[in-house]
Coordinates of C-alpha atoms in Angstrom, one line a residue:
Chain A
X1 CA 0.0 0.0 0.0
X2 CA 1.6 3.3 -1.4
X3 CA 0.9 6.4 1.0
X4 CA -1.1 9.0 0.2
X5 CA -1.2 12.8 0.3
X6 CA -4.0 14.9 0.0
X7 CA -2.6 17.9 -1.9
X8 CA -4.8 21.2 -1.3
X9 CA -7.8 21.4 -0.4
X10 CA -9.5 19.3 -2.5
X11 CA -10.9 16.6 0.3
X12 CA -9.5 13.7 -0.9
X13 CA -9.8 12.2 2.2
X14 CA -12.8 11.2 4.7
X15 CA -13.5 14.2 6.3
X16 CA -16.3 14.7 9.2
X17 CA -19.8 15.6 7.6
X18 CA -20.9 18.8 8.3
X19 CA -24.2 18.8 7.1
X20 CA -25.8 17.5 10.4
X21 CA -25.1 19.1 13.5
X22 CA -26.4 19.1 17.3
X23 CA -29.5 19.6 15.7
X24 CA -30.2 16.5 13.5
X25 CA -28.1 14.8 16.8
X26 CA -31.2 15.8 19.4
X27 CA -33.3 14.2 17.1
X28 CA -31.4 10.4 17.7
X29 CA -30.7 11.6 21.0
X30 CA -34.6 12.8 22.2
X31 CA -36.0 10.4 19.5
X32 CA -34.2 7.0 20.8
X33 CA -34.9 8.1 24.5
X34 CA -38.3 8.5 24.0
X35 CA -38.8 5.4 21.7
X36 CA -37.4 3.3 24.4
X37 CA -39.0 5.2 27.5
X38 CA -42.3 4.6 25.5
X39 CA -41.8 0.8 25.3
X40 CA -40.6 0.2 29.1
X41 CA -44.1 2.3 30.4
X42 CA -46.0 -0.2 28.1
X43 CA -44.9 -2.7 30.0
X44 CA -45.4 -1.0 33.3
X45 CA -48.6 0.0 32.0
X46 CA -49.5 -3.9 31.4
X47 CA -48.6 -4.3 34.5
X48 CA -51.0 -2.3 36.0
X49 CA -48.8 0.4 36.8
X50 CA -50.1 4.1 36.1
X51 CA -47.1 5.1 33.8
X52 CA -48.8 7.8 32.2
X53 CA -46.4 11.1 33.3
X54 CA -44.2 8.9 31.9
X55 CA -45.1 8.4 28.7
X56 CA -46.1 12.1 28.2
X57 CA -42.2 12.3 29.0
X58 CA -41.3 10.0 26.0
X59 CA -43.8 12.2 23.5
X60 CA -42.4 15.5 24.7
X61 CA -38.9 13.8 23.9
X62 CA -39.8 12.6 20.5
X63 CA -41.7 15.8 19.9
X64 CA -38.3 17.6 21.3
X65 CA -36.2 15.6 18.5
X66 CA -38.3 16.3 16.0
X67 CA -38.6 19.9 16.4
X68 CA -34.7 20.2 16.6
X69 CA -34.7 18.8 12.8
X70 CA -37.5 20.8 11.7
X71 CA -34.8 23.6 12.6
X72 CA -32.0 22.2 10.8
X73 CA -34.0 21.7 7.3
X74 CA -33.2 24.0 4.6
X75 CA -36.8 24.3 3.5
X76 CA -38.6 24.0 7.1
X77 CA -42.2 25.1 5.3
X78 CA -42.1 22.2 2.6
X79 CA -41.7 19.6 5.7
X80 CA -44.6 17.8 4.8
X81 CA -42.7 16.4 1.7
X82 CA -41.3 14.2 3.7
X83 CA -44.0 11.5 3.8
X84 CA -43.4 10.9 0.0
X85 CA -41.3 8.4 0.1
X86 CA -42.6 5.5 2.2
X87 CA -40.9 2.7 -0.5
X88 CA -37.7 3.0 0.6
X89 CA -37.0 6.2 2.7
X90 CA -36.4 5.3 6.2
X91 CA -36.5 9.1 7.1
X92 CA -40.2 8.8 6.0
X93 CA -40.8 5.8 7.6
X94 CA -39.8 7.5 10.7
X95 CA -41.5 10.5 9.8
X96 CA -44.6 8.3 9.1
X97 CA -44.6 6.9 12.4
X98 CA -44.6 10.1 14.4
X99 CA -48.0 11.4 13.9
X100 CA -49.4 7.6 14.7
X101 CA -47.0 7.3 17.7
X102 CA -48.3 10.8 19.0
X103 CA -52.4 10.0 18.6
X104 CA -52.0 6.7 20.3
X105 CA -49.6 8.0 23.4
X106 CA -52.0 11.0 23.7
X107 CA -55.2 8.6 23.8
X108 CA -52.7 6.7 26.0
X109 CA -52.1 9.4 28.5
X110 CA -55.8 10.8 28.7
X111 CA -57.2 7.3 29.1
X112 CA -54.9 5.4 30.9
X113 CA -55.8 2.3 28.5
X114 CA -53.0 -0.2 28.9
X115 CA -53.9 -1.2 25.5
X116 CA -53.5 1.7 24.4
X117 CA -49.9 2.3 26.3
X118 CA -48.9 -1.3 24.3
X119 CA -49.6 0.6 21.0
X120 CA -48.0 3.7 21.7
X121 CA -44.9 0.9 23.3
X122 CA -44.7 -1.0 19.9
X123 CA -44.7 2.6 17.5
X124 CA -41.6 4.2 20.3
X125 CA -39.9 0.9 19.4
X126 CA -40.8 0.9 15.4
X127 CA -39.6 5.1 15.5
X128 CA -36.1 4.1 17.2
X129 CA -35.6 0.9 14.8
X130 CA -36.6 3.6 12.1
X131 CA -34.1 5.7 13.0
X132 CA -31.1 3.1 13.4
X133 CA -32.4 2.4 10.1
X134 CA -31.8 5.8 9.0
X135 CA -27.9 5.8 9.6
X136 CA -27.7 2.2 8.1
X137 CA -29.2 3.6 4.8
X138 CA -26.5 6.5 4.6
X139 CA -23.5 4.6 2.8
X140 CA -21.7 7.9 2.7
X141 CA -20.5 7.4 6.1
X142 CA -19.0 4.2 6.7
X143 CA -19.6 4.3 10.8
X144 CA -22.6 4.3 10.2
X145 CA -23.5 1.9 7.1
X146 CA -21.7 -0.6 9.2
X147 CA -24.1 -3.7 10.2
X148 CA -23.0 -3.5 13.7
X149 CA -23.9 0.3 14.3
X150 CA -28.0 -0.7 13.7
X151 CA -27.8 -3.1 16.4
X152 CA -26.1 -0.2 18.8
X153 CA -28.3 2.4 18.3
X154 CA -31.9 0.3 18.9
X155 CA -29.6 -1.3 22.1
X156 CA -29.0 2.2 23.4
X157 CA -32.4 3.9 22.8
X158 CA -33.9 1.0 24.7
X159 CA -31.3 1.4 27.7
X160 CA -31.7 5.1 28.0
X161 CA -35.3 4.0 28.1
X162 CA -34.5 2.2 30.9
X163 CA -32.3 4.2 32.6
X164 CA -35.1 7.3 32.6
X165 CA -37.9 5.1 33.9
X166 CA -35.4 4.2 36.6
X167 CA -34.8 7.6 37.4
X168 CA -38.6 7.8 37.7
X169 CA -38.7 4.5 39.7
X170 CA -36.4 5.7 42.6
X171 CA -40.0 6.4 44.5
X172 CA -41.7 3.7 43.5
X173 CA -42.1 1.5 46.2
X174 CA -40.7 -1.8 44.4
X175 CA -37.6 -0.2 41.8
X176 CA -35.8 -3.6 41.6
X177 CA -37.5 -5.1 38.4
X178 CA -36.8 -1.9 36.4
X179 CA -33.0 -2.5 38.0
X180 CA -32.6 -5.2 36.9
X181 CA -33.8 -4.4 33.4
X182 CA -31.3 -1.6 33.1
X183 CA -28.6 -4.0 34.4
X184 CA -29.2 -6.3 31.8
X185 CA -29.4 -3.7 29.1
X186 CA -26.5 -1.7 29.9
X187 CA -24.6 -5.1 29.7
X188 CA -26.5 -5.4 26.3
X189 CA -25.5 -2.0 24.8
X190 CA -22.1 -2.8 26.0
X191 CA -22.1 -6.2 24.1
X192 CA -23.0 -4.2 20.8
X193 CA -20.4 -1.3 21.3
X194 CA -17.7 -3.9 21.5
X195 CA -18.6 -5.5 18.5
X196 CA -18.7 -2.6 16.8
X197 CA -16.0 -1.3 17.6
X198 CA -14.3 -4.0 16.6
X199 CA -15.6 -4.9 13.2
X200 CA -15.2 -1.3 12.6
X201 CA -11.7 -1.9 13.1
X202 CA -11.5 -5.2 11.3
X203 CA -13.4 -4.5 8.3
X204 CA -11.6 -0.8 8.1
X205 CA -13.3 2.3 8.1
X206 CA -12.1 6.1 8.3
X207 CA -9.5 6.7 10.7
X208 CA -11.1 9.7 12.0
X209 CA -14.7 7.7 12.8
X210 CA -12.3 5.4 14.7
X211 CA -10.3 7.9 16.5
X212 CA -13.5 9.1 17.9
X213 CA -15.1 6.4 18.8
X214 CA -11.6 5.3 20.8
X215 CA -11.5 8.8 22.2
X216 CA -14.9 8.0 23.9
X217 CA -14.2 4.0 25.0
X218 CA -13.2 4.2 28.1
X219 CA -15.6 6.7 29.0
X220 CA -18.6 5.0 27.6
X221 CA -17.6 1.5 29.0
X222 CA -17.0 2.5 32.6
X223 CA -18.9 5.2 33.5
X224 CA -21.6 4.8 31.2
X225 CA -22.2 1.2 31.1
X226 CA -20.3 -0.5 33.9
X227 CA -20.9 2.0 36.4
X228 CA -25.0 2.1 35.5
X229 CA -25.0 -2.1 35.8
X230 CA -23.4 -1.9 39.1
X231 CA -25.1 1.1 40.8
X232 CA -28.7 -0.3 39.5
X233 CA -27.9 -3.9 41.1
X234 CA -27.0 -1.9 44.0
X235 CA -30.0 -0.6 44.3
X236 CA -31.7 -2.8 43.5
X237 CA -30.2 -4.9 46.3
X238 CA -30.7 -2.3 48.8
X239 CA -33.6 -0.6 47.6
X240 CA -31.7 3.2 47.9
X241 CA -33.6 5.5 45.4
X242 CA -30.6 7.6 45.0
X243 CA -28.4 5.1 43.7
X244 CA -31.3 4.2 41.6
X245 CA -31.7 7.6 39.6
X246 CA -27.6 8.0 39.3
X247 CA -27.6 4.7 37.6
X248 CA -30.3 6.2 35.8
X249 CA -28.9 9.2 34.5
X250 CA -25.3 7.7 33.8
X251 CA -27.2 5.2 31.8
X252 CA -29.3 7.4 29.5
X253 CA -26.4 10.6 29.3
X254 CA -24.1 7.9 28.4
X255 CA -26.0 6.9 25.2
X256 CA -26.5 10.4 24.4
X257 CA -22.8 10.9 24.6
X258 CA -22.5 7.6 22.4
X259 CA -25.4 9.4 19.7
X260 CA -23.7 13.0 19.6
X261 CA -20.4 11.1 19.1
X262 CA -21.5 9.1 16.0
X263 CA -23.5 11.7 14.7
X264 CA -20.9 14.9 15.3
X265 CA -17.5 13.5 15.7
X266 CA -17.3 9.8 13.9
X267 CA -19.3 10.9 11.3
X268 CA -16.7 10.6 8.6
X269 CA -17.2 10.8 5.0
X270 CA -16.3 7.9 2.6
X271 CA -13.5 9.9 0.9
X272 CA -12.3 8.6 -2.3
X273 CA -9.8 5.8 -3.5
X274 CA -8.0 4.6 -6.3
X275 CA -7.6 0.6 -6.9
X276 CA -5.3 0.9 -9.2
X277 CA -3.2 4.5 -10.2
X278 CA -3.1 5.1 -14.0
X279 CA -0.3 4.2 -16.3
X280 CA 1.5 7.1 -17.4
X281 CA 5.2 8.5 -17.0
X282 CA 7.2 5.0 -16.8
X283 CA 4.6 3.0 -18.1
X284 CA 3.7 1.0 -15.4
X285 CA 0.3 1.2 -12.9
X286 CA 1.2 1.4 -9.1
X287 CA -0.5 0.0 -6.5
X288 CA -4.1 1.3 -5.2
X289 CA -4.5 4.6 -2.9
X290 CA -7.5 4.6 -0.3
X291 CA -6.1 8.2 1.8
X292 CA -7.2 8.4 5.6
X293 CA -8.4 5.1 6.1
X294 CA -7.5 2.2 8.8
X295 CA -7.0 -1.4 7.5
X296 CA -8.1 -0.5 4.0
X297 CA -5.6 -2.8 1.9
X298 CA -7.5 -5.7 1.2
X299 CA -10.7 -3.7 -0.1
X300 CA -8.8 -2.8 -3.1
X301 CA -8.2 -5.4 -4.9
X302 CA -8.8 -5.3 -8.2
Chain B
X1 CA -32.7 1.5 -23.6
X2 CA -30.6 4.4 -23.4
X3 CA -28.2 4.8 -20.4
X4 CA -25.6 8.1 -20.2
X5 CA -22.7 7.4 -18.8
X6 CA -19.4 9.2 -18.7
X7 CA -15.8 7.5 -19.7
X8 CA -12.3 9.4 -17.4
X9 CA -9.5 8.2 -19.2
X10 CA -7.2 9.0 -15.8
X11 CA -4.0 8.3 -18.4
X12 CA -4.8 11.5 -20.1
X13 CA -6.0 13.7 -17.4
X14 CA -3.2 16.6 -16.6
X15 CA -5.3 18.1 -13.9
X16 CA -5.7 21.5 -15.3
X17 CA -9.3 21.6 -13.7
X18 CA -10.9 23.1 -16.8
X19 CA -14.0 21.0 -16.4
X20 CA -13.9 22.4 -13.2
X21 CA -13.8 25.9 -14.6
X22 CA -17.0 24.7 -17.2
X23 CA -18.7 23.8 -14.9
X24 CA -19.2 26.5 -12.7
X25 CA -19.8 28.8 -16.0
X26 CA -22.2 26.4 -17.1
X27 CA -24.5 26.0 -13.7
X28 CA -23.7 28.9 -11.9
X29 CA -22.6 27.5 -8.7
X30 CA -21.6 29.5 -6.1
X31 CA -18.6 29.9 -4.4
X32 CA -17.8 27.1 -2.5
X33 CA -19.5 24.5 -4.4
X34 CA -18.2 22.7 -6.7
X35 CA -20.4 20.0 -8.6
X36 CA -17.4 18.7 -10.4
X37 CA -13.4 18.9 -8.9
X38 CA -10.3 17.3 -10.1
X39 CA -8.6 15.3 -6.9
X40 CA -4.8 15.9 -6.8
X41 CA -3.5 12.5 -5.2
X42 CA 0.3 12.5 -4.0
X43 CA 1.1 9.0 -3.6
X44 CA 4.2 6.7 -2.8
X45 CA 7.5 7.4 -1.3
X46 CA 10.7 9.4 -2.7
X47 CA 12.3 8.0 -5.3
X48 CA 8.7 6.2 -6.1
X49 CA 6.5 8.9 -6.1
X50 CA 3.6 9.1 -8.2
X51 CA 0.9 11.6 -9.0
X52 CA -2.4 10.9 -10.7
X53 CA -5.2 12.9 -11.4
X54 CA -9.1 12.2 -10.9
X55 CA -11.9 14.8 -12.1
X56 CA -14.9 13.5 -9.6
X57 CA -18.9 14.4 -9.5
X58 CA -22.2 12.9 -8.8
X59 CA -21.3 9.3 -10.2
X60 CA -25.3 8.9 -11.6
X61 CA -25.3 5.5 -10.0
X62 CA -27.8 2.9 -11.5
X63 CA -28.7 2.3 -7.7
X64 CA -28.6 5.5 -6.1
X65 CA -28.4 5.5 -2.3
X66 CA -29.1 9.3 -2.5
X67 CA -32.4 8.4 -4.0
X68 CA -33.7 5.8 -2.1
X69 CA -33.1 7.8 1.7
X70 CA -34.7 11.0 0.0
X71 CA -37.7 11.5 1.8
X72 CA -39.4 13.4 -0.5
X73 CA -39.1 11.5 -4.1
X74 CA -37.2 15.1 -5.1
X75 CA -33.7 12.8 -6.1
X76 CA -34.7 10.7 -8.9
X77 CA -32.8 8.0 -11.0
X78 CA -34.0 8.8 -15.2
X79 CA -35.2 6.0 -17.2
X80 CA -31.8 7.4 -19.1
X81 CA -29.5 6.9 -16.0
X82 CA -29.6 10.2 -14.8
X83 CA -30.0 11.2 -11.6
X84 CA -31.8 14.2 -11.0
X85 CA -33.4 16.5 -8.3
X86 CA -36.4 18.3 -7.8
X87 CA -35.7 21.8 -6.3
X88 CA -39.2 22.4 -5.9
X89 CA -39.5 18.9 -3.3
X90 CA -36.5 18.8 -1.9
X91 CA -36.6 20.0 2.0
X92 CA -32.8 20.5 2.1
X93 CA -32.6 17.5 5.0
X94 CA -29.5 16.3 3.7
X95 CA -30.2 12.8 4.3
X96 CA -28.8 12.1 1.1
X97 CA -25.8 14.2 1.2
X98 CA -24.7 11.3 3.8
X99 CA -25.9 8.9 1.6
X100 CA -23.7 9.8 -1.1
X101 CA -20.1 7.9 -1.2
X102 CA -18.6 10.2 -3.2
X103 CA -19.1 13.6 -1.7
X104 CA -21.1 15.0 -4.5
X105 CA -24.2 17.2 -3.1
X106 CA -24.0 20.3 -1.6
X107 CA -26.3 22.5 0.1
X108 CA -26.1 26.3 0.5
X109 CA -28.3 27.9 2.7
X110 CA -27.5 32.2 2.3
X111 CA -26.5 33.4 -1.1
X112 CA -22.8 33.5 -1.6
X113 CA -20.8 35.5 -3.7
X114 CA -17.3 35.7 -5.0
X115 CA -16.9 39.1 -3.9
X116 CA -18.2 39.8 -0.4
X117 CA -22.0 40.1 0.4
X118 CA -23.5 41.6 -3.3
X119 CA -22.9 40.1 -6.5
X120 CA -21.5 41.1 -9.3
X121 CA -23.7 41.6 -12.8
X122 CA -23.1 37.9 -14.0
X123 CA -23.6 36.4 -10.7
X124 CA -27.1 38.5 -10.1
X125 CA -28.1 37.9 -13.5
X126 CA -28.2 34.0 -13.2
X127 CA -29.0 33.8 -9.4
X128 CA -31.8 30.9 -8.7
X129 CA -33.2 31.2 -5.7
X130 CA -34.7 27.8 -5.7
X131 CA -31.5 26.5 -4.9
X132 CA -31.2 27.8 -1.6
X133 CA -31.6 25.4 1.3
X134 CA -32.0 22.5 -1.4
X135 CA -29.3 19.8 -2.6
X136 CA -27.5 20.5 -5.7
X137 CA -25.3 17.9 -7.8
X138 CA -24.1 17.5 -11.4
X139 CA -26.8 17.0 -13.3
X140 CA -25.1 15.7 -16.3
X141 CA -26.4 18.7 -17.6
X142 CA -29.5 17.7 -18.2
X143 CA -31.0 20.8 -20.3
X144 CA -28.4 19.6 -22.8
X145 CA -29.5 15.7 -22.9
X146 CA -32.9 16.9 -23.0
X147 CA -32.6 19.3 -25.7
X148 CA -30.8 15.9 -27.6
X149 CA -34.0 14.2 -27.0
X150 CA -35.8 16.9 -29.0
X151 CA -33.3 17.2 -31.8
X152 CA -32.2 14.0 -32.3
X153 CA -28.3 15.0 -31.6
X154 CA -26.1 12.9 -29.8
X155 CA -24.8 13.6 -26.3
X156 CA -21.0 12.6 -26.2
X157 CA -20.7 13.6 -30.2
X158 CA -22.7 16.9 -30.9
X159 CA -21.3 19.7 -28.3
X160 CA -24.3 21.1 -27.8
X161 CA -26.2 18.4 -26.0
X162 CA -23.0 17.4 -24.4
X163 CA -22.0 18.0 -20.7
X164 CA -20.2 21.3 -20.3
X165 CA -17.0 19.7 -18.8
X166 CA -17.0 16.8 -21.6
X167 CA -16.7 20.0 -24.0
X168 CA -14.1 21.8 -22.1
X169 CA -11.4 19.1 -21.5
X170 CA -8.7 19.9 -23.5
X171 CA -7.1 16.5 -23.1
X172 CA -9.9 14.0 -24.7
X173 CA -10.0 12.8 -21.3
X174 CA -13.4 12.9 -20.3
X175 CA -16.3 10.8 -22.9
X176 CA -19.7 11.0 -22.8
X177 CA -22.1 8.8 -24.7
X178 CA -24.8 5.5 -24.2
X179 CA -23.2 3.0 -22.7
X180 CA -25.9 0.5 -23.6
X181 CA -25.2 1.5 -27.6
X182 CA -22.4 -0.8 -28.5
X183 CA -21.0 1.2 -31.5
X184 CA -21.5 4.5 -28.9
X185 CA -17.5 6.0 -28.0
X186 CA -17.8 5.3 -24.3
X187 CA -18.6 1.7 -25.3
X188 CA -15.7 1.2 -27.9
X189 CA -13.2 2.6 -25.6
X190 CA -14.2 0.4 -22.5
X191 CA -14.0 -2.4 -24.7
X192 CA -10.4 -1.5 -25.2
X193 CA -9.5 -0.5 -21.7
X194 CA -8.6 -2.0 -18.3
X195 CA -11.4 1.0 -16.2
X196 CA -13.0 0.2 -12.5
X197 CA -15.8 2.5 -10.7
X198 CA -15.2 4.5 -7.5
X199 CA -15.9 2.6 -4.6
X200 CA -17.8 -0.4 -6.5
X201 CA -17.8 -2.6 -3.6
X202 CA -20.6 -0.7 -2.4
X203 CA -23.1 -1.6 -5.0
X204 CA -23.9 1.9 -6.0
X205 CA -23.5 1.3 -9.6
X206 CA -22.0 4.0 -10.8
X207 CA -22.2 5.9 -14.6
X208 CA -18.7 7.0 -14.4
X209 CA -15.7 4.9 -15.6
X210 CA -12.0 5.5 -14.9
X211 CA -9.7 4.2 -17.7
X212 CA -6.1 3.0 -15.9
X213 CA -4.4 1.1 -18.7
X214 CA -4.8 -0.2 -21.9
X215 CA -6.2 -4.1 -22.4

């Protein structure tokens, strides 16, 4: 493999996108939370458990999320375009889902229908599966188009789900099952970040995307997953409220951390490459060029 | 059936960027954006040092990923091969911006001009304020194959349904014709060539061809 040098400005190499910032980042951040606080208060619901503060919570964070890309739009007044594409467009899919999501967790909330609260459950978990759908499709940026960053993002809507109804759970009388949930799911999300991180690594990707996802590893592992798992088994153990909403919030700011991160710092473009360099000069080609990227030789065979 | 595609013969390019230059005449784009560019790739290591250039734009993929994230149906992929947009749909989200592998689209939300905050006569003479807050890509320059459709010319022989840059380059580097036309020049001279696509592992398709040796 030849080195490469990008000369002038000409963004030859992957380069962070700068299309979508904090704004289009809320909407992951608020949407997944809300997607996966919206299934966990279904179950409560089911349960018999009056969840419905709650699940306004996970509307007003959906609502939240998509307000924040409404700003970011270029043509905010044409929004309605967006629900022309239900064929193949995952951001219509999404987009699709909202208005359903919001009639059925509003009927929810005014009723107090546990039916009801399974419906609006099932479209928060459709709406973050849309949206991990939504970086999958975008094969401009190879952290995301990578298999094993759909599987990360449902894993960590669902656990900041969790870890906000735990927050909420520290006065409920009996916090240990929603513990024990965010125990497991933390340990889940966890599971998913390593593989990821790994096949990003394996399969190659920007250097850049890794570099920021490394930056945030130790970070994300301890104190946002390992610290949650033990603090909510703690509490769960000792029924102590306060340990319960810490693991709460490290939980859920941890997978907004994780969100901002892909979205705003490994968001790397695909840059360009070149399996083979022309023959010219000495009459002979040389070997491909793929600029900026990690463990990139054996994609370019020709 | 028709399908446009464009032929870089990366032997001949010198990278002047005069397609570059033809472009922005032709479509007006403002500073900043470039629908097409020439990449200027240093590569290897003293004594072995080589330099090649690669004159890059929207690739008008026979699979698009730009058009199958757009939300609104305003990206669409011509029965001819073209991939268009729809300034009049598109909401400027940018979803396919990250879509796109090959850094082609561009949006520009405030009017920019090359010399501080009015423009000059040409620049306010072809201002288009449907562009603003919209994607923009190379187009192929689609008023030309469309005015071929009318007059029965041939994009890739007659100049004037041909793509500006195809026109300008003063090498012979860059073809234009129907790929799907066996006796067509983009045909003939991929017969005779060793070519690949940018980044065809990722099953985008694409219309563009880069010519690295002879067969």
């Amino acid at each position: 493999m030849s080195t490469a040098l990008p000369h002038g400005p000409n963004r030859i190499a992957p380069r962070q996108q700068a299309n979508w910032d904090w704004r289009a980042a809320s909407n992951f951040i608020a949407g997944g939370s809300g997607g996966g606080l919206l299934l966990w208060t279904a179950l409560v619901a089911l349960h018999g458990g009056d969840a419905r503060l709650l699940q306004a919570g996970g509307l007003a964070l959906i609502a939240a999320g998509l307000t924040c890309v409404w700003f970011e739009i270029g043509r905010p007044w044409r929004a309605l375009n967006t629900f022309r594409h239900f064929g193949s467009s995952w951001m219509t899919r999404e987009a699709s889902l909202a208005p359903l999501l919001f009639v059925a967790g509003l009927l929810a909330v005014s009723s107090g229908q546990a039916i009801l609260a399974a419906i609006t459950g099932l479209l928060g978990l459709a709406f973050l599966y849309a949206q991990a759908r939504i970086l999958a499709a975008d094969k401009g940026i190879p952290a995301w188009r990578h298999p094993r960053c759909r599987p990360l993002v449902v894993a960590t809507g669902l656990t900041e789900g969790a870890g906000l109804l735990l927050c909420a759970s520290g006065a409920a009388p009996r916090l240990w099952p929603v513990a024990v949930l965010l125990a497991a799911l933390v340990a889940l999300r966890q599971f998913a970040w390593r593989r990821y991180l790994a096949a990003l690594a394996n399969d190659g990707a920007p250097a850049g995307a890794i570099r920021a996802l490394r930056r945030i590893d130790a970070r994300f592992t301890w104190g946002g997953n390992a610290a949650p798992a033990v603090l909510a088994l703690l509490a769960a153990v000792s029924a102590t409220p306060l340990l319960a909403v810490v693991a709460g919030v490290l939980a859920a700011a941890a997978g907004w951390h994780c969100k901002y991160t892909l979205v705003c710092r490994a968001a790397f473009t695909q840059g360009f490459a070149l399996p083979k360099l022309p023959v010219r000069g000495r009459g002979t080609s040389g070997a491909g060029i793929k600029p900026g990227w990690e463990k990139s030789a054996r994609r370019l065979a020709v | 059936m028709t399908h446009y595609a464009m032929v870089i013969d990366l032997r001949r390019c010198v990278g002047c960027q005069t397609c570059t230059a033809a472009c922005k005449s032709a479509n007006a784009t403002p500073p900043g954006v470039q629908w097409r560019r020439v990449l200027d790739l240093e590569s290897g290591e003293f004594p072995d040092v080589r330099r090649s250039f690669v004159p890059v734009a929207c690739m008008h993929c026979a699979n698009p990923p730009c058009e199958e994230v757009c939300p609104t149906t305003a990206t669409k992929k011509r029965a001819d091969g073209l991939v268009t947009i729809d300034y009049d749909i598109c909401i400027g989200c940018a979803n396919c911006i990250m879509a796109c592998p090959y850094d082609a689209r561009s949006i520009v939300h405030e009017p920019r001009y090359a010399y501080g905050d009015a423009p000059i006569a040409s620049e306010a003479a072809r201002f288009d304020p449907a562009r603003l807050g919209v994607a923009t890509k190379c187009n192929f320059c689609q008023d030309r194959i469309d005015l071929a459709a009318r007059t029965g010319q041939v994009p890739g022989r007659n100049p004037e349904v041909t793509p500006a840059c195809v026109n300008a380059c003063i090498s012979g580097a860059m073809r234009f014709g129907d790929i799907n036309d066996p006796a067509s020049n983009v045909s003939q001279l991929l017969a005779q060539t060793e070519h690949f696509r940018m980044h065809e592992e990722l099953g985008t398709e694409p219309s563009v061809y880069y010519i690295w040796d002879r067969k």
